[in-house]
Amino acid sequence: MADINEKSLKVAMERGADETVLWSRELGEEEAIEITKKAAIDGGFDGVIDIVNSKITAERAFKSTHRGSTLVMVGLYGGAASFSLPQFVHGLRQVRGVLTGKINQLRELVDLAAHAQFSAPPMTFFKLEDAFKAMCLIRDGKVQGRCIIKF
């Protein structure tokens, strides 16, 4: 797991993450990609799930994968990313967008939750009128887990 917030990474380790990478704002792009690839067993990842999906996270995630990998884009932060097109062909890479899963995936998730006893990420609740504040906190990496807007 990679994040800009050390507290979020600590929570991830406490909840069972195998490895974490701090993407501090002081890091240059190449340095961030290098330390991310070092966290992989063989210098690159088979797959990455980008739950933020900003220009920076998508590009770093893609560059941290190796031949035959898949980048799954889930987050809705937005923006535009730039990828080297030949890397898709020569690197046999895929980029997939995922909005929702299939019913059998939900069944698998429920089964995992029932038997593996993993816990949900921490949740911070906001009133609807504080939605902009919540987005700013997310952008600045000051939230651990999920922000939930209550209506």
GROMACS .gro file of C-alpha atoms in nm, residues 21-104:
model
   84
   21VAL     CA    1   0.539   0.285   0.090
   22LEU     CA    2   0.537   0.649   0.196
   23TRP     CA    3   0.488   0.879  -0.101
   24SER     CA    4   0.599   1.193   0.080
   25ARG     CA    5   0.549   1.519  -0.104
   26GLU     CA    6   0.925   1.577  -0.100
   27LEU     CA    7   0.993   1.276  -0.323
   28GLY     CA    8   1.061   1.324  -0.690
   29GLU     CA    9   0.867   1.105  -0.933
   30GLU     CA   10   1.153   0.871  -1.017
   31GLU     CA   11   1.240   0.829  -0.650
   32ALA     CA   12   0.876   0.753  -0.561
   33ILE     CA   13   0.857   0.490  -0.834
   34GLU     CA   14   1.192   0.340  -0.731
   35ILE     CA   15   1.093   0.296  -0.365
   36THR     CA   16   0.756   0.157  -0.471
   37LYS     CA   17   0.917  -0.103  -0.698
   38LYS     CA   18   1.152  -0.202  -0.415
   39ALA     CA   19   0.847  -0.302  -0.210
   40ALA     CA   20   0.760  -0.564  -0.473
   41ILE     CA   21   0.912  -0.910  -0.450
   42ASP     CA   22   1.065  -0.899  -0.798
   43GLY     CA   23   1.100  -0.527  -0.868
   44GLY     CA   24   0.751  -0.470  -1.002
   45PHE     CA   25   0.391  -0.557  -0.928
   46ASP     CA   26   0.165  -0.802  -1.113
   47GLY     CA   27  -0.130  -0.576  -1.043
   48VAL     CA   28  -0.213  -0.250  -0.874
   49ILE     CA   29  -0.551  -0.122  -0.757
   50ASP     CA   30  -0.558   0.258  -0.761
   51ILE     CA   31  -0.831   0.365  -0.520
   52VAL     CA   32  -0.744   0.735  -0.558
   53ASN     CA   33  -0.702   0.749  -0.936
   54SER     CA   34  -0.538   1.088  -0.973
   55LYS     CA   35  -0.276   1.175  -1.234
   56ILE     CA   36   0.004   1.113  -0.985
   57THR     CA   37  -0.127   0.786  -0.839
   58ALA     CA   38  -0.219   0.637  -1.179
   59GLU     CA   39   0.118   0.719  -1.335
   60ARG     CA   40   0.314   0.593  -1.034
   61ALA     CA   41   0.106   0.276  -1.017
   62PHE     CA   42   0.154   0.205  -1.389
   63LYS     CA   43   0.529   0.265  -1.373
   64SER     CA   44   0.555   0.034  -1.070
   65THR     CA   45   0.419  -0.266  -1.259
   66HIS     CA   46   0.609  -0.511  -1.476
   67ARG     CA   47   0.546  -0.708  -1.793
   68GLY     CA   48   0.202  -0.870  -1.806
   69SER     CA   49   0.057  -0.663  -1.524
   70THR     CA   50  -0.282  -0.501  -1.477
   71LEU     CA   51  -0.361  -0.158  -1.335
   72VAL     CA   52  -0.715  -0.144  -1.197
   73MET     CA   53  -0.857   0.206  -1.162
   74VAL     CA   54  -1.129   0.236  -0.899
   75GLY     CA   55  -1.102   0.586  -0.754
   76LEU     CA   56  -1.287   0.884  -0.895
   77TYR     CA   57  -1.044   1.164  -0.806
   78GLY     CA   58  -1.007   1.248  -1.174
   79GLY     CA   59  -0.763   1.422  -1.400
   80ALA     CA   60  -0.562   1.287  -1.691
   81ALA     CA   61  -0.263   1.053  -1.684
   82SER     CA   62   0.009   1.003  -1.941
   83PHE     CA   63   0.137   0.654  -2.024
   84SER     CA   64   0.388   0.538  -2.283
   85LEU     CA   65   0.173   0.359  -2.542
   86PRO     CA   66   0.441   0.109  -2.653
   87GLN     CA   67   0.458  -0.016  -2.292
   88PHE     CA   68   0.105  -0.151  -2.331
   89VAL     CA   69   0.205  -0.361  -2.632
   90HIS     CA   70   0.563  -0.458  -2.548
   91GLY     CA   71   0.490  -0.490  -2.178
   92LEU     CA   72   0.162  -0.680  -2.227
   93ARG     CA   73   0.006  -0.441  -1.975
   94GLN     CA   74  -0.362  -0.375  -1.917
   95VAL     CA   75  -0.549  -0.086  -1.760
   96ARG     CA   76  -0.903  -0.157  -1.639
   97GLY     CA   77  -1.165   0.066  -1.491
   98VAL     CA   78  -1.391  -0.090  -1.229
   99LEU     CA   79  -1.704   0.074  -1.096
  100THR     CA   80  -1.888  -0.221  -0.943
  101GLY     CA   81  -1.829  -0.591  -0.909
  102LYS     CA   82  -2.037  -0.893  -1.004
  103ILE     CA   83  -2.267  -1.084  -0.768
  104ASN     CA   84  -2.024  -1.378  -0.745
   0.00000   0.00000   0.00000
